[in-house]
C-alpha positions as YAML, in Angstrom:
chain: A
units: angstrom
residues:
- id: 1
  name: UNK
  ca: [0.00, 0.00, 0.00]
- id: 2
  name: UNK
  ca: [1.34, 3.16, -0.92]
- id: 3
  name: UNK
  ca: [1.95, 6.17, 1.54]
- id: 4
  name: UNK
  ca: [-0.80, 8.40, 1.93]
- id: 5
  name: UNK
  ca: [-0.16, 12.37, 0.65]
- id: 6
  name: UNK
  ca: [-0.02, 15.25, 2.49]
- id: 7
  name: UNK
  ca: [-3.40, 16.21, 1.02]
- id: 8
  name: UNK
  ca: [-4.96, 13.39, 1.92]
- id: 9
  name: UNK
  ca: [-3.67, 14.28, 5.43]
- id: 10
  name: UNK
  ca: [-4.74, 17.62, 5.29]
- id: 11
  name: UNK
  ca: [-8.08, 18.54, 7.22]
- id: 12
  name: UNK
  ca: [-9.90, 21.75, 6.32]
- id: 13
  name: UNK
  ca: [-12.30, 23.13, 9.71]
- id: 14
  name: UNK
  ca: [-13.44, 26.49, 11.06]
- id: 15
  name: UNK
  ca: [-11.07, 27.39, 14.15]
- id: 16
  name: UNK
  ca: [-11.26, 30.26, 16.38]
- id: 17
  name: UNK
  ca: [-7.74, 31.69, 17.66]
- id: 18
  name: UNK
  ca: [-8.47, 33.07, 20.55]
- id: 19
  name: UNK
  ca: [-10.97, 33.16, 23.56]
- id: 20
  name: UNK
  ca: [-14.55, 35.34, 22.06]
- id: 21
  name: UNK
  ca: [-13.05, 35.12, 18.62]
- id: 22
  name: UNK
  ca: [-14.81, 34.58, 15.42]
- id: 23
  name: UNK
  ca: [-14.36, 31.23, 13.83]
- id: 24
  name: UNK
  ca: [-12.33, 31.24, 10.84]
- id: 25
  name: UNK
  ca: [-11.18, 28.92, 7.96]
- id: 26
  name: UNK
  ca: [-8.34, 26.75, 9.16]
- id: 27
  name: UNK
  ca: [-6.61, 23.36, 7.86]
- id: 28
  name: UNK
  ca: [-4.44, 21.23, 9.70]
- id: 29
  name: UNK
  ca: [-1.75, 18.39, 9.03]
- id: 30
  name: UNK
  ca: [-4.21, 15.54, 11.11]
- id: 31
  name: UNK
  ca: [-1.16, 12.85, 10.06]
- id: 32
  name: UNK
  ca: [-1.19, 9.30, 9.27]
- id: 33
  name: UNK
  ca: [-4.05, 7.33, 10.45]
- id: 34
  name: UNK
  ca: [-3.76, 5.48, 13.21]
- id: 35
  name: UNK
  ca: [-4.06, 1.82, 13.44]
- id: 36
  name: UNK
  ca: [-7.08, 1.61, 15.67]
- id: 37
  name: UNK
  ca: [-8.71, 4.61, 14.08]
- id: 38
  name: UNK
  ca: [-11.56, 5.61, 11.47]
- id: 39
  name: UNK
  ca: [-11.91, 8.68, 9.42]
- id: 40
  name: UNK
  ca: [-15.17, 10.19, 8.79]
- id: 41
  name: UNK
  ca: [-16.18, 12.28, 6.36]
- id: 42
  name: UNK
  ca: [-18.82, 14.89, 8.28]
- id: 43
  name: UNK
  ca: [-22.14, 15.48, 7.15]
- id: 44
  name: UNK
  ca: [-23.84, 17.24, 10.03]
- id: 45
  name: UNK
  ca: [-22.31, 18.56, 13.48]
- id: 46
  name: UNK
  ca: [-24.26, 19.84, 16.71]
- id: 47
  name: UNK
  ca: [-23.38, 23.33, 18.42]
- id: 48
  name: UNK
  ca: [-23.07, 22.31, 22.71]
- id: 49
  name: UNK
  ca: [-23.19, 24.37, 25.15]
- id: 50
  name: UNK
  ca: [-20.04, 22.50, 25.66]
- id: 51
  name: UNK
  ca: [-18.54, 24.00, 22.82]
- id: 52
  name: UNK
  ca: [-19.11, 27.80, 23.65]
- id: 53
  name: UNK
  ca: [-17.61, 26.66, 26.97]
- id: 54
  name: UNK
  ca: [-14.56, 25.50, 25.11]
- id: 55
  name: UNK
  ca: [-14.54, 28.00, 22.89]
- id: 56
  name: UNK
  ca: [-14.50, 30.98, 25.46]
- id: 57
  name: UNK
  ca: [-11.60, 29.06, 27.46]
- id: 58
  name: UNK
  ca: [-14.42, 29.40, 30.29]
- id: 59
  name: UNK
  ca: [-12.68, 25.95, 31.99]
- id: 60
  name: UNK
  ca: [-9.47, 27.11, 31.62]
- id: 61
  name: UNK
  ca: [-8.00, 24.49, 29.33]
- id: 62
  name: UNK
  ca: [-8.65, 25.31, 25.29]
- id: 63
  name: UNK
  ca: [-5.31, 24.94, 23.49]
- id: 64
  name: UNK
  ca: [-5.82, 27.43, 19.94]
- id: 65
  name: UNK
  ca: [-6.55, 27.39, 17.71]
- id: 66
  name: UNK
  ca: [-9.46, 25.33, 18.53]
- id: 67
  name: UNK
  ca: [-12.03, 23.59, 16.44]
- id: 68
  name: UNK
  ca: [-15.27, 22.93, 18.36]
- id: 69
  name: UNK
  ca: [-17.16, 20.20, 17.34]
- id: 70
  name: UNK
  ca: [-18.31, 16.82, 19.50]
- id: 71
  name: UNK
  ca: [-21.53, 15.84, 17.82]
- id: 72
  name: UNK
  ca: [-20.46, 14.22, 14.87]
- id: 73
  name: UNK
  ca: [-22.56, 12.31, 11.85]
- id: 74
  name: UNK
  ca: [-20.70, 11.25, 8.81]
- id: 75
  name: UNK
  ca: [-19.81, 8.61, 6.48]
- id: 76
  name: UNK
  ca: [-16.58, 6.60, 7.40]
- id: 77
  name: UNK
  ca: [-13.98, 7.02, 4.54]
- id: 78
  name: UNK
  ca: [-11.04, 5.16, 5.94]
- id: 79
  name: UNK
  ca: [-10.31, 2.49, 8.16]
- id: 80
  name: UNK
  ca: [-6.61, 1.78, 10.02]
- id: 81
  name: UNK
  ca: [-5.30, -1.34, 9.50]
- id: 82
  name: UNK
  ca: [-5.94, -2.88, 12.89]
- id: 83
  name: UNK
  ca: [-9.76, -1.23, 12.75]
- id: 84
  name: UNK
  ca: [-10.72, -3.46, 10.05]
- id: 85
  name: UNK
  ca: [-13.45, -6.29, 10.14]
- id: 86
  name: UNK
  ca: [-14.47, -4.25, 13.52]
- id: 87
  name: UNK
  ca: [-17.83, -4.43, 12.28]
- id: 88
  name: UNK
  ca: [-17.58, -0.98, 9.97]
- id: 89
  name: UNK
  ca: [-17.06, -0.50, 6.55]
- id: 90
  name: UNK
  ca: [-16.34, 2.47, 4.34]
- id: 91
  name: UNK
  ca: [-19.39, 4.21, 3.63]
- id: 92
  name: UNK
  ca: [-21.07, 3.55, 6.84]
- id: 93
  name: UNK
  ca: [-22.87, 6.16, 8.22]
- id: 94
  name: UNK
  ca: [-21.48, 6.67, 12.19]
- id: 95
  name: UNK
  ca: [-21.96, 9.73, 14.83]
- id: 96
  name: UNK
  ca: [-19.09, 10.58, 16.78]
- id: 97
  name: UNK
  ca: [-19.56, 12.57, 20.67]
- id: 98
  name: UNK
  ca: [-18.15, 13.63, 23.55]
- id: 99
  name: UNK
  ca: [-15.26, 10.99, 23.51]
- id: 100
  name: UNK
  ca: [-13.65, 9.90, 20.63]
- id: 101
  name: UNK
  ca: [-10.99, 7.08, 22.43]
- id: 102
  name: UNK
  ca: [-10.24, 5.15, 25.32]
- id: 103
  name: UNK
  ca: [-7.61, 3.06, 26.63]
- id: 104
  name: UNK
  ca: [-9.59, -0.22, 26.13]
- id: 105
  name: UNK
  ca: [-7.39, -1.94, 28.65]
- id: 106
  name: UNK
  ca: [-7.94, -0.28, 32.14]
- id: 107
  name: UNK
  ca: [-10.59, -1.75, 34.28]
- id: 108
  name: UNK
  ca: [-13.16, 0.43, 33.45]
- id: 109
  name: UNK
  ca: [-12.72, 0.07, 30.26]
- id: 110
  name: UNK
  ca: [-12.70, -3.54, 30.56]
- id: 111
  name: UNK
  ca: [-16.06, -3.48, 32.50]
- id: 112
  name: UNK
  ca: [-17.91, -1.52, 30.04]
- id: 113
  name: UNK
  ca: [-17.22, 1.81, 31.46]
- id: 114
  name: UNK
  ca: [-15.25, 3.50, 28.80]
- id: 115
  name: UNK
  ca: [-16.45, 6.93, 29.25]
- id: 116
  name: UNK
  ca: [-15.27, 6.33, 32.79]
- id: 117
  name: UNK
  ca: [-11.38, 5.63, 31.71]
- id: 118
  name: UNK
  ca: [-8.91, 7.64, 33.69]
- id: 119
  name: UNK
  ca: [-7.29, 8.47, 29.65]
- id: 120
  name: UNK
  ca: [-10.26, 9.09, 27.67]
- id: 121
  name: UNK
  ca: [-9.47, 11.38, 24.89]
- id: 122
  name: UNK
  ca: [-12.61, 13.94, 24.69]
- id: 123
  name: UNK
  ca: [-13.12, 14.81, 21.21]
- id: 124
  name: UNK
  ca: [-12.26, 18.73, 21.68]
- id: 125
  name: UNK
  ca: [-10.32, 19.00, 24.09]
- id: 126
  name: UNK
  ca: [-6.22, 18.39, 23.13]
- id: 127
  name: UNK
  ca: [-7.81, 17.54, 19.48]
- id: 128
  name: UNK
  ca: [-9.21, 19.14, 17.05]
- id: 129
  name: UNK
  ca: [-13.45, 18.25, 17.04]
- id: 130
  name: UNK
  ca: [-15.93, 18.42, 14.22]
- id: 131
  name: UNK
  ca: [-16.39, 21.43, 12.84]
- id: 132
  name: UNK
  ca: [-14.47, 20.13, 9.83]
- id: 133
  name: UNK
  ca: [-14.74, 18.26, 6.91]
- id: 134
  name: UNK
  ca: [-13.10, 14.97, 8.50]
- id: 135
  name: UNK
  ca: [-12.92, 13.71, 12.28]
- id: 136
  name: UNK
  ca: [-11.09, 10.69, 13.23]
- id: 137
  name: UNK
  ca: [-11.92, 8.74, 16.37]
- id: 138
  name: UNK
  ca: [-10.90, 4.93, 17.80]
- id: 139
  name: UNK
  ca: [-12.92, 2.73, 16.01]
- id: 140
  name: UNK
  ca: [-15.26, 1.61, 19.06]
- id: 141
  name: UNK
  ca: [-16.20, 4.94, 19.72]
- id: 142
  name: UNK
  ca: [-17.65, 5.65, 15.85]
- id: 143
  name: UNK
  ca: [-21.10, 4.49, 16.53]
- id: 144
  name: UNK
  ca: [-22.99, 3.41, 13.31]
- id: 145
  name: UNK
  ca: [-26.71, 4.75, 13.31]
- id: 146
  name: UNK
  ca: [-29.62, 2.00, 12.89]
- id: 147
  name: UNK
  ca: [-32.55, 2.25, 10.44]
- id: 148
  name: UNK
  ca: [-34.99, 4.72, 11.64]
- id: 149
  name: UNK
  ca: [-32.53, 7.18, 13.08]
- id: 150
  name: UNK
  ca: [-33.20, 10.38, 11.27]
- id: 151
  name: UNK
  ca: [-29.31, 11.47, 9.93]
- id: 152
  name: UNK
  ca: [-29.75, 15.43, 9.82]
- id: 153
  name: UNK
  ca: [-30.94, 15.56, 13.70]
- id: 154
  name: UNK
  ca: [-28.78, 13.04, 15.30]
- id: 155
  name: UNK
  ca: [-25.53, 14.56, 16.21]
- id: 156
  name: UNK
  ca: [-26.93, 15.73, 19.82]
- id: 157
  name: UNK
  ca: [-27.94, 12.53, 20.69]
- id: 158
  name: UNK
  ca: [-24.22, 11.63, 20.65]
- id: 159
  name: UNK
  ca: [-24.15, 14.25, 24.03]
- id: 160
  name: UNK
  ca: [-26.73, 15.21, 25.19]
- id: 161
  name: UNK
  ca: [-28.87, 12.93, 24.29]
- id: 162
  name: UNK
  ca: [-26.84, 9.64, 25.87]
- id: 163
  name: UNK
  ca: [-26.34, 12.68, 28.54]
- id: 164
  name: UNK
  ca: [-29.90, 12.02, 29.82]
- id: 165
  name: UNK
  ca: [-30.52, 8.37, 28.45]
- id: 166
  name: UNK
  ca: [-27.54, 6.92, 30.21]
- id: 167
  name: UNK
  ca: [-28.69, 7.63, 34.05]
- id: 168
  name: UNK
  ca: [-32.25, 5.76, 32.86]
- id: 169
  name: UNK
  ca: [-30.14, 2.34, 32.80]
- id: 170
  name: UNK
  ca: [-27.33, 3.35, 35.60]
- id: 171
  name: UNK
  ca: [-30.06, 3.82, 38.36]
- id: 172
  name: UNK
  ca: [-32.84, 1.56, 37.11]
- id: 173
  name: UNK
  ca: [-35.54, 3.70, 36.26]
- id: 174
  name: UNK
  ca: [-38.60, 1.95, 36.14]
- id: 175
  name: UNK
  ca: [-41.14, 2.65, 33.48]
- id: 176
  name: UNK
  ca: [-43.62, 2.36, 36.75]
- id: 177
  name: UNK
  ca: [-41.41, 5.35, 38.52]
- id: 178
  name: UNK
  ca: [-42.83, 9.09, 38.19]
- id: 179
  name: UNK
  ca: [-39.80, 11.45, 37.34]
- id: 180
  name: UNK
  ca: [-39.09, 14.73, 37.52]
- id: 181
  name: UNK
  ca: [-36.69, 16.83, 34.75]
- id: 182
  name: UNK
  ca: [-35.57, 20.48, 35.52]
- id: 183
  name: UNK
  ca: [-35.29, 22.54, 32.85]
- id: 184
  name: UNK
  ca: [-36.81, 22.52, 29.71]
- id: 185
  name: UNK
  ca: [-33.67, 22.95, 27.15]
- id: 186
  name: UNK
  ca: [-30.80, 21.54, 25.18]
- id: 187
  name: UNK
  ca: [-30.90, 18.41, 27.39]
- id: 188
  name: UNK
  ca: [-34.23, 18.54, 28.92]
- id: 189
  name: UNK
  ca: [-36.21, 18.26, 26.12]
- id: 190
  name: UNK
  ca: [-34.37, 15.07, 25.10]
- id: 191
  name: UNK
  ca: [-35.26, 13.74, 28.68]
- id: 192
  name: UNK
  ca: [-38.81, 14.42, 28.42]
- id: 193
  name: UNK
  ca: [-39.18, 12.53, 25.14]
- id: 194
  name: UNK
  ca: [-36.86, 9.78, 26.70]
- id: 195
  name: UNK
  ca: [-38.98, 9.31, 29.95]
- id: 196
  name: UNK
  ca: [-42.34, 9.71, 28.45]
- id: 197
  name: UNK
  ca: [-41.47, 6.78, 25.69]
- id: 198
  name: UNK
  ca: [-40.01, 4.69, 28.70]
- id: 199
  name: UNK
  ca: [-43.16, 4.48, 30.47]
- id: 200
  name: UNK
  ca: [-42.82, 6.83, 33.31]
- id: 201
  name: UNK
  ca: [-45.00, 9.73, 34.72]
- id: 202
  name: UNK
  ca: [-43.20, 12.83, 33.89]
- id: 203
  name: UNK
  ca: [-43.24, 16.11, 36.13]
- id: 204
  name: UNK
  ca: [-41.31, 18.92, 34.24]
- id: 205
  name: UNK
  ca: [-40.20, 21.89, 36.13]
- id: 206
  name: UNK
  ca: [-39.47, 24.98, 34.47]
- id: 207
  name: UNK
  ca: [-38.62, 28.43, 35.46]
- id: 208
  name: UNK
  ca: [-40.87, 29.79, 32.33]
- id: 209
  name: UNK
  ca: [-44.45, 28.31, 32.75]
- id: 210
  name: UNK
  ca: [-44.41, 29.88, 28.81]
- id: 211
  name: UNK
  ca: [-43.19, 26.66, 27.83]
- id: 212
  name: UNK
  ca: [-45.78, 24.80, 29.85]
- id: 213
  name: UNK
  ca: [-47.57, 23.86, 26.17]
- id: 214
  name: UNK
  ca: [-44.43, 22.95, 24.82]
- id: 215
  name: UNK
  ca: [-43.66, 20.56, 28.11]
- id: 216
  name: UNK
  ca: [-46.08, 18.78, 27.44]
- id: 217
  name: UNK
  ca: [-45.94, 18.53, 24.39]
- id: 218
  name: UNK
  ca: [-42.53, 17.32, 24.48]
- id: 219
  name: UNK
  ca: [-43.65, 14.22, 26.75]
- id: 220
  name: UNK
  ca: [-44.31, 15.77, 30.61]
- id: 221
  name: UNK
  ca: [-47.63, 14.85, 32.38]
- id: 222
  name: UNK
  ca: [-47.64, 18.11, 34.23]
- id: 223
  name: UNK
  ca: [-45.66, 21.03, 34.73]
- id: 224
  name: UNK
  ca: [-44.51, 22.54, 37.80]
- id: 225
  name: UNK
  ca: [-42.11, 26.16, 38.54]
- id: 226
  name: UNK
  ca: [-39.14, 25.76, 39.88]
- id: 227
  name: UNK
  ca: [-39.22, 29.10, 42.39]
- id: 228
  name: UNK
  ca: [-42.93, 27.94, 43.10]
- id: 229
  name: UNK
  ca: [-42.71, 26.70, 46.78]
- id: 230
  name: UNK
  ca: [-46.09, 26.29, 47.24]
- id: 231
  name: UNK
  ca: [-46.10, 24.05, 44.45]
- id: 232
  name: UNK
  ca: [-43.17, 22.27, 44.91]
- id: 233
  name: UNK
  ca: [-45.30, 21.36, 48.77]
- id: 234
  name: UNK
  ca: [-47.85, 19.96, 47.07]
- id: 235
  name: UNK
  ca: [-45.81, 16.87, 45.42]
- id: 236
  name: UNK
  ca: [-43.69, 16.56, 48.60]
- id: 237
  name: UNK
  ca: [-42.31, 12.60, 48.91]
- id: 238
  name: UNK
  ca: [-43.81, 12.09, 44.84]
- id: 239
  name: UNK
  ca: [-40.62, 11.62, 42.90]
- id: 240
  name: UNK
  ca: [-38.36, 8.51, 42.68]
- id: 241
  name: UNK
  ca: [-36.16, 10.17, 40.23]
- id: 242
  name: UNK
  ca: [-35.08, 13.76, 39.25]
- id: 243
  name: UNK
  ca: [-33.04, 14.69, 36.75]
- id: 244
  name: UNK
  ca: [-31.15, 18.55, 36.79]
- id: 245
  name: UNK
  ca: [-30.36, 19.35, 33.09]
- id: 246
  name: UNK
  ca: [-30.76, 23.42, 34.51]
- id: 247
  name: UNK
  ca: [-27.44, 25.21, 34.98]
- id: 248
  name: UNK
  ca: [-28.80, 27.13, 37.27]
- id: 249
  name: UNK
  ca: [-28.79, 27.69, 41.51]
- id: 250
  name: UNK
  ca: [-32.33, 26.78, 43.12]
- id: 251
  name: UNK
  ca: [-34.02, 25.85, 46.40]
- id: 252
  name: UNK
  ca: [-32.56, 21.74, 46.49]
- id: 253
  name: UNK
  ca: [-34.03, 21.39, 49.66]
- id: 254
  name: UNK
  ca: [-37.35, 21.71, 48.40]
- id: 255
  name: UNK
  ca: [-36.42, 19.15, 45.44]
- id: 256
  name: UNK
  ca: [-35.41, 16.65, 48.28]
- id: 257
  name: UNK
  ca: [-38.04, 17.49, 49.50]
- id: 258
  name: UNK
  ca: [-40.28, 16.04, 46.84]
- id: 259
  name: UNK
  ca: [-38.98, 12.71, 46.54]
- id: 260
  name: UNK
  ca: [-40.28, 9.44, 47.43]
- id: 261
  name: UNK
  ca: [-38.63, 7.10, 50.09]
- id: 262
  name: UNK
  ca: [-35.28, 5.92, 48.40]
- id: 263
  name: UNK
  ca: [-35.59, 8.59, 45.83]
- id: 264
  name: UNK
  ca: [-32.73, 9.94, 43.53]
- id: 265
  name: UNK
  ca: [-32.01, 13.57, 42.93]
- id: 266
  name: UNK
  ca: [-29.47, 13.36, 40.02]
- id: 267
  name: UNK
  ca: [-27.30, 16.34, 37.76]
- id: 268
  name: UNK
  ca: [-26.23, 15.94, 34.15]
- id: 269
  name: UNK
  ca: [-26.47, 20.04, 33.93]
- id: 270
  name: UNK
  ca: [-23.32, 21.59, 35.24]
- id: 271
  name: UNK
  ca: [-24.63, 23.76, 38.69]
- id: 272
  name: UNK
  ca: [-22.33, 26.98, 38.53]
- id: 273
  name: UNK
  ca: [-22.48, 27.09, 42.20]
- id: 274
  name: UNK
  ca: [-21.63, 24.12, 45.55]
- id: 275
  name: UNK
  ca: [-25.31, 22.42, 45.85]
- id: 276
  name: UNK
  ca: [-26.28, 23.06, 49.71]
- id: 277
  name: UNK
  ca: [-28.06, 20.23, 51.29]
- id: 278
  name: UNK
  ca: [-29.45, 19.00, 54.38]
- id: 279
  name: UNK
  ca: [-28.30, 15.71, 55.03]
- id: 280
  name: UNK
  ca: [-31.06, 15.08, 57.59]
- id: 281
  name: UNK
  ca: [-33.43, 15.47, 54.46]
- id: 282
  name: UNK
  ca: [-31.58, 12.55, 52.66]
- id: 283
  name: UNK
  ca: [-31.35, 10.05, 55.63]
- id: 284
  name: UNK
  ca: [-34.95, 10.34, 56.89]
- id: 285
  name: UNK
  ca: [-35.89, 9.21, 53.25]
- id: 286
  name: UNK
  ca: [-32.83, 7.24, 52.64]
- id: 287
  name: UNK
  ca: [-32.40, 9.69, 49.40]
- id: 288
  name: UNK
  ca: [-29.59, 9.42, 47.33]
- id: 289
  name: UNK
  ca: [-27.71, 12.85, 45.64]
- id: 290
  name: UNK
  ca: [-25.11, 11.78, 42.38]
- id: 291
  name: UNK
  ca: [-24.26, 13.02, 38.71]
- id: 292
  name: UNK
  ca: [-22.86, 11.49, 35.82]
- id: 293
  name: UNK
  ca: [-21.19, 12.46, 32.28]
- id: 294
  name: UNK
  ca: [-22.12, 11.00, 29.26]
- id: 295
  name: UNK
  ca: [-22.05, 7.49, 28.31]
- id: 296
  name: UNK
  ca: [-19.59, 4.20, 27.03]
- id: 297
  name: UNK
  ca: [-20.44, 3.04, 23.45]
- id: 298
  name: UNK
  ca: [-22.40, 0.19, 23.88]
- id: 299
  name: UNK
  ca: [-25.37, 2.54, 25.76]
- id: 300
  name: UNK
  ca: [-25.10, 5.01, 22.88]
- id: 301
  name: UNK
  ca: [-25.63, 1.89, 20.62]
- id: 302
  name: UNK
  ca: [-28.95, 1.24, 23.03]
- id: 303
  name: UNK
  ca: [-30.06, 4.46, 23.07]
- id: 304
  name: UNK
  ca: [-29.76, 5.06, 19.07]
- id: 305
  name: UNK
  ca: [-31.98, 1.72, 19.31]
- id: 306
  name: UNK
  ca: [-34.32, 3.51, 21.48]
- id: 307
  name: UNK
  ca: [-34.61, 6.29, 19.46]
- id: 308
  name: UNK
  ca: [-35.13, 4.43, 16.36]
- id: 309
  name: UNK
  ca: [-37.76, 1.85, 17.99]
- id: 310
  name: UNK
  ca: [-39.58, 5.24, 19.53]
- id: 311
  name: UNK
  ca: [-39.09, 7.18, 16.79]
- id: 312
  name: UNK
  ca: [-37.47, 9.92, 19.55]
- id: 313
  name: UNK
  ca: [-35.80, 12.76, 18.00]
- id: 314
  name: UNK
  ca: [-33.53, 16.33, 18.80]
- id: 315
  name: UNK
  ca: [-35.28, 19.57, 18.30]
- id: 316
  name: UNK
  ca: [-32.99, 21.09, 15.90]
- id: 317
  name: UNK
  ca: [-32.60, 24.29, 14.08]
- id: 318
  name: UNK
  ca: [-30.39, 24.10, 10.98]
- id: 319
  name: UNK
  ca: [-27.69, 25.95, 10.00]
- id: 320
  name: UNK
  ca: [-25.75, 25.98, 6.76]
- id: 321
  name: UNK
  ca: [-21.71, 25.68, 7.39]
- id: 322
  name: UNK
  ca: [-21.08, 29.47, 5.86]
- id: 323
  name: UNK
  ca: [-23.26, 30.68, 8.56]
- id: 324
  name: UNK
  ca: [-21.28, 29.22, 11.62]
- id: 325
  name: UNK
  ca: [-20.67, 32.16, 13.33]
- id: 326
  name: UNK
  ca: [-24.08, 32.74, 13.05]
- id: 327
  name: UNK
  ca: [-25.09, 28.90, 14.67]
- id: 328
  name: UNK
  ca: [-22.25, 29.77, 17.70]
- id: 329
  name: UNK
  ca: [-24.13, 33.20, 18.26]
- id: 330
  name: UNK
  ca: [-27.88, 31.95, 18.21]
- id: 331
  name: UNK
  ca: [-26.65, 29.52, 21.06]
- id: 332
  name: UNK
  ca: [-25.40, 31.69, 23.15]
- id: 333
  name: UNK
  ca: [-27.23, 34.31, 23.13]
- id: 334
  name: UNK
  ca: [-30.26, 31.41, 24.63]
- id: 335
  name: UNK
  ca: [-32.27, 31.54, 21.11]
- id: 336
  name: UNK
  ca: [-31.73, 27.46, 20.43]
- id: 337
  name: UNK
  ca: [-35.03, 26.11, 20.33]
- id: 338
  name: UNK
  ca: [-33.39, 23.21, 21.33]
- id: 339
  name: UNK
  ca: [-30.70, 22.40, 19.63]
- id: 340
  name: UNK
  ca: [-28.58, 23.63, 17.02]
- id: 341
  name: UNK
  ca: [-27.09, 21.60, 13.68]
- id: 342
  name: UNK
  ca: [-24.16, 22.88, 11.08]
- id: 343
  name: UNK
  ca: [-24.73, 21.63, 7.74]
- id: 344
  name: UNK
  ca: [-20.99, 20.99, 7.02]
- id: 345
  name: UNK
  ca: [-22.03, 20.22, 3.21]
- id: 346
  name: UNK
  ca: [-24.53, 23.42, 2.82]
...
C-alpha cells in the first residue's frame, strides 16, 4: 500500500484563535491514520453548550486554535489497519460525541465503562473536534446509526442525548417510577421525550411556565415552577427520580423534598455554584444525591436503538456551514429552540 499524501492528510475546519473570537477557515496536518482509528467524512455537526464553553476558554484548558465540534454524523472514509473487520465499513454512516478514544485496557474500560477511563481522549479537548470536513476517532467509539434514526438531527444525541438516556439504565428507572426533569432545554427536552417513551409519569419543572404547552408537548404529564414553593409542597415525597439538566442555583431542599422514600435527585447540567443540602433530608428518606457524564459506546448503541424503535428525536434548528458564526451566536445568546445543527455540506 502506498503512503498516503499530504493532502490526503490535510483537514480543512473552522477554528477560532483566541478566547470570544470569530471562527475562521483553518486546515491542519491531522497525520497518518492510526491503526485503531476511522476517518469520517462529516455530514452534520451539533453546536453544545459545551462548545461555547470551550470555545471561550471558560474551563481554563482550550489549546488554539481550537475547532469545536463533539456531535459528529458522517460517512466513514477510511479504516486503520488494525480497525478493520471491527464491524464498519467504508461508507457507513457513524456519529461521533463527547469521547472519541479510550484506553480499552484499564478496568473500566474492561467493565464496560469506557467513558469512565482515567485516559479518555474527549473529542475537543487536546484535538481538534468536528467542525471540519473529517474527524477521526478509535474505532469503538464511531457508533454506526440503525434504520430509523433520522441522519440530519442526530448529532446531539451523541451528548446530550446519551447525557440524559444513560442515568435511565445506571439507576434503574422503572417505566412504573414518576420522574421529575428540571429545565426545559438543550438536554431537557431530550429527557422528556426519553422518559415519556419509557413508560414513566413525567413532572417537568421549568422556570418559564411559557413553555408549559411545549412541556407537554414534548412528553411531561404536568408542569410545575421551579421558584414555586407552594407548588413544589404539594408533590412533597412524589418523585423517585429527578433529573437537573438546569445550569442554574435553586431551592434543592425543596427538590429533596419532593422525593419518594429511596428517591434519587441526580445532575447531568453543570450547577455553577456548591449544591447546599441537608443531610437530615436525605437520611430520613434514605435519598440518594449523584451526577454522571455522558455514556460508554455500547449505551449510545442502546439508546440510538431507542430512538429508532420510539421514533425519539432532537429539536434542531439548521444551520448551513457558511453561517457558523451565526449557529455559535444563536446559542449563546439562549435563542436554540433546542438544539442547534451545522450543515458541514450546505
Amino acid at each position: 500500500m502506498s503512503a498516503p499524501t499530504a493532502a490526503e492528510n490535510t483537514f480543512n475546519a473552522w477554528a477560532a484563535a483566541g478566547p470570544n473570537q470569530p471562527l475562521e477557515a483553518f486546515q491542519f496536518d491531522a497525520g497518518p491514520i492510526g491503526d485503531e482509528e476511522i476517518e469520517v467524512a462529516i455530514d452534520y455537526c451539533g453546536v453544545c453548550h459545551s462548545d461555547l464553553s470551550m470555545l471561550n476558554n471558560d474551563w481554563g484548558i482550550t489549546q488554539y486554535p481550537f475547532v469545536p465540534g463533539h456531535e459528529v454524523v458522517g460517512k466513514i472514509v477510511k479504516i486503520g489497519d488494525h480497525a478493520r473487520n471491527k464491524g464498519l465499513k467504508v461508507g457507513q454512516i457513524v456519529g461521533v460525541g463527547w469521547n472519541r478514544g479510550s484506553c480499552m485496557h484499564c478496568h473500566p474500560c474492561m467493565s464496560g465503562d469506557q467513558h469512565l477511563c482515567h485516559d479518555v481522549e474527549a473529542t475537543i479537548i487536546g484535538h481538534h473536534g468536528g467542525f471540519a470536513d473529517r474527524i477521526r476517532s478509535h474505532w469503538a467509539w464511531a457508533i454506526p446509526l440503525p434504520e430509523g434514526v433520522d441522519v440530519t438531527s442526530a448529532g446531539p444525541l451523541f451528548c446530550g442525548g446519551i447525557t440524559v438516556f444513560n442515568p435511565l439504565l445506571q439507576f434503574g428507572v422503572l417505566p412504573t417510577h414518576r420522574v421529575g426533569v428540571v429545565g426545559i432545554g438543550g438536554l431537557g427536552h431530550m429527557a422528556l421525550r426519553f422518559l415519556n417513551a419509557w413508560g414513566c409519569e413525567v413532572t417537568a419543572f421549568t422556570s418559564s411556565l411559557a413553555k408549559r404547552d411545549e412541556a407537554l408537548s414534548l412528553g411531561a404529564h404536568r408542569v410545575v415552577a421551579t421558584r414555586d414553593s407552594d407548588e413544589l409542597k404539594k408533590i412533597a415525597g412524589e418523585l423517585d427520580f429527578i433529573m437537573v439538566t438546569a445550569n442554574a442555583s435553586l431551592d434543592w431542599d425543596a427538590f429533596i423534598g419532593t422525593l419518594a422514600p429511596k428517591g434519587r435527585l441526580h445532575f447531568v447540567g453543570v450547577v455553577p455554584e456548591a449544591v447546599p443540602l441537608h443531610v437530615m433530608a436525605l437520611i430520613s428518606k434514605q435519598a440518594e444525591v449523584s451526577g454522571s457524564p455522558t455514556g460508554s459506546p455500547s449505551r449510545l448503541a442502546d439508546m440510538l436503538a431507542f430512538c429508532a424503535r420510539h421514533e425519539i428525536t432532537p429539536q434542531v434548528e439548521h444551520f448551513p456551514l457558511s453561517k457558523i458564526n451565526d449557529a455559535v451566536e444563536h446559542l449563546h445568546e439562549g435563542k436554540a429552540r433546542y438544539r442547534v445543527v451545522l450543515d458541514m455540506n450546505a
